[in-house]
Amino acid sequence: MCSAHSKEVRVALKAGRSDVFNGAQACEAREGLAKAIDFFKRAKGQLPSGEENDQAEDVRLLLAEALFTLAKLTQDENKREEL
């Protein structure tokens, strides 16, 4: 569901509609992504350190994708740079 909201917001932004940053769908997408990021960070912390395995790589990729998507949906440039 979160990815559907974020996709709709991204499409609207590409069409030049900057008002979508404040819309309900953008807010829901950011909230969902923030929850996903917290989950992936916790999962990353639970993985054995120093081991390069498929599971660790999957978590890193999912975390990076969630952070990138959240950054694209964040209007504040400073917050976007933090991500």
PDB file of C-alpha atoms in Angstrom:
ATOM      1  CA  MET A   1       0.000   0.000   0.000  1.00  0.00           C
ATOM      2  CA  CYS A   2       2.799   2.374   0.879  1.00  0.00           C
ATOM      3  CA  SER A   3       4.499   1.833  -2.454  1.00  0.00           C
ATOM      4  CA  ALA A   4       1.232   2.555  -4.267  1.00  0.00           C
ATOM      5  CA  HIS A   5       0.869   5.882  -2.451  1.00  0.00           C
ATOM      6  CA  SER A   6       4.492   6.825  -3.061  1.00  0.00           C
ATOM      7  CA  LYS A   7       4.180   5.989  -6.766  1.00  0.00           C
ATOM      8  CA  GLU A   8       1.080   8.187  -7.131  1.00  0.00           C
ATOM      9  CA  VAL A   9       2.865  11.046  -5.396  1.00  0.00           C
ATOM     10  CA  ARG A  10       5.985  10.634  -7.570  1.00  0.00           C
ATOM     11  CA  VAL A  11       3.851  10.689 -10.734  1.00  0.00           C
ATOM     12  CA  ALA A  12       2.143  13.886  -9.572  1.00  0.00           C
ATOM     13  CA  LEU A  13       5.519  15.479  -8.776  1.00  0.00           C
ATOM     14  CA  LYS A  14       6.818  14.638 -12.241  1.00  0.00           C
ATOM     15  CA  ALA A  15       3.729  16.380 -13.618  1.00  0.00           C
ATOM     16  CA  GLY A  16       4.795  19.524 -11.740  1.00  0.00           C
ATOM     17  CA  ARG A  17       2.296  19.331  -8.886  1.00  0.00           C
ATOM     18  CA  SER A  18       4.311  20.344  -5.802  1.00  0.00           C
ATOM     19  CA  ASP A  19       1.118  20.554  -3.721  1.00  0.00           C
ATOM     20  CA  VAL A  20       1.179  16.769  -3.370  1.00  0.00           C
ATOM     21  CA  PHE A  21       3.857  16.978  -0.671  1.00  0.00           C
ATOM     22  CA  ASN A  22       1.128  18.093   1.733  1.00  0.00           C
ATOM     23  CA  GLY A  23      -1.566  15.669   0.604  1.00  0.00           C
ATOM     24  CA  ALA A  24      -2.932  12.742   2.582  1.00  0.00           C
ATOM     25  CA  GLN A  25      -1.373  10.184   0.239  1.00  0.00           C
ATOM     26  CA  ALA A  26       2.080  11.728   0.587  1.00  0.00           C
ATOM     27  CA  CYS A  27       1.709  11.788   4.355  1.00  0.00           C
ATOM     28  CA  GLU A  28       0.620   8.139   4.421  1.00  0.00           C
ATOM     29  CA  ALA A  29       3.482   7.171   2.118  1.00  0.00           C
ATOM     30  CA  ARG A  30       6.049   8.950   4.317  1.00  0.00           C
ATOM     31  CA  GLU A  31       4.631   7.352   7.472  1.00  0.00           C
ATOM     32  CA  GLY A  32       4.693   3.899   5.901  1.00  0.00           C
ATOM     33  CA  LEU A  33       8.229   4.375   4.654  1.00  0.00           C
ATOM     34  CA  ALA A  34       9.381   5.625   8.063  1.00  0.00           C
ATOM     35  CA  LYS A  35       7.968   2.468   9.675  1.00  0.00           C
ATOM     36  CA  ALA A  36       9.657   0.310   7.044  1.00  0.00           C
ATOM     37  CA  ILE A  37      12.974   2.091   7.605  1.00  0.00           C
ATOM     38  CA  ASP A  38      12.744   1.497  11.366  1.00  0.00           C
ATOM     39  CA  PHE A  39      11.974  -2.169  10.718  1.00  0.00           C
ATOM     40  CA  PHE A  40      14.901  -2.582   8.310  1.00  0.00           C
ATOM     41  CA  LYS A  41      17.293  -0.822  10.711  1.00  0.00           C
ATOM     42  CA  ARG A  42      16.240  -3.168  13.522  1.00  0.00           C
ATOM     43  CA  ALA A  43      16.583  -6.173  11.218  1.00  0.00           C
ATOM     44  CA  LYS A  44      20.027  -5.000  10.132  1.00  0.00           C
ATOM     45  CA  GLY A  45      21.070  -4.749  13.782  1.00  0.00           C
ATOM     46  CA  GLN A  46      19.905  -8.315  14.449  1.00  0.00           C
ATOM     47  CA  LEU A  47      22.060  -9.812  11.701  1.00  0.00           C
ATOM     48  CA  PRO A  48      25.439 -11.310  12.620  1.00  0.00           C
ATOM     49  CA  SER A  49      28.133  -8.666  12.231  1.00  0.00           C
ATOM     50  CA  GLY A  50      30.939  -9.172   9.795  1.00  0.00           C
ATOM     51  CA  GLU A  51      29.069 -11.787   7.814  1.00  0.00           C
ATOM     52  CA  GLU A  52      28.327 -11.093   4.198  1.00  0.00           C
ATOM     53  CA  ASN A  53      25.299 -13.176   3.406  1.00  0.00           C
ATOM     54  CA  ASP A  54      22.273 -12.924   1.176  1.00  0.00           C
ATOM     55  CA  GLN A  55      20.006 -11.961   4.069  1.00  0.00           C
ATOM     56  CA  ALA A  56      22.199  -9.037   5.119  1.00  0.00           C
ATOM     57  CA  GLU A  57      22.461  -7.846   1.525  1.00  0.00           C
ATOM     58  CA  ASP A  58      18.680  -8.036   1.081  1.00  0.00           C
ATOM     59  CA  VAL A  59      18.098  -5.945   4.210  1.00  0.00           C
ATOM     60  CA  ARG A  60      20.665  -3.341   3.113  1.00  0.00           C
ATOM     61  CA  LEU A  61      19.064  -3.070  -0.329  1.00  0.00           C
ATOM     62  CA  LEU A  62      15.552  -2.731   1.093  1.00  0.00           C
ATOM     63  CA  LEU A  63      16.726  -0.106   3.580  1.00  0.00           C
ATOM     64  CA  ALA A  64      18.476   1.871   0.846  1.00  0.00           C
ATOM     65  CA  GLU A  65      15.413   1.727  -1.402  1.00  0.00           C
ATOM     66  CA  ALA A  66      13.104   2.879   1.406  1.00  0.00           C
ATOM     67  CA  LEU A  67      15.448   5.757   2.307  1.00  0.00           C
ATOM     68  CA  PHE A  68      15.755   6.818  -1.329  1.00  0.00           C
ATOM     69  CA  THR A  69      11.985   6.744  -1.847  1.00  0.00           C
ATOM     70  CA  LEU A  70      11.357   8.688   1.365  1.00  0.00           C
ATOM     71  CA  ALA A  71      13.911  11.295   0.296  1.00  0.00           C
ATOM     72  CA  LYS A  72      12.102  11.745  -3.018  1.00  0.00           C
ATOM     73  CA  LEU A  73       8.833  12.323  -1.132  1.00  0.00           C
ATOM     74  CA  THR A  74      10.345  14.843   1.300  1.00  0.00           C
ATOM     75  CA  GLN A  75       9.942  18.502   0.402  1.00  0.00           C
ATOM     76  CA  ASP A  76      12.339  19.916   3.014  1.00  0.00           C
ATOM     77  CA  GLU A  77      15.772  19.895   1.386  1.00  0.00           C
ATOM     78  CA  ASN A  78      17.640  19.588   4.717  1.00  0.00           C
ATOM     79  CA  LYS A  79      15.616  16.533   5.739  1.00  0.00           C
ATOM     80  CA  ARG A  80      16.079  15.083   2.277  1.00  0.00           C
ATOM     81  CA  GLU A  81      19.867  15.461   2.577  1.00  0.00           C
ATOM     82  CA  GLU A  82      19.806  13.772   6.019  1.00  0.00           C
ATOM     83  CA  LEU A  83      18.188  10.729   4.481  1.00  0.00           C
TER      84      LEU A  83
END
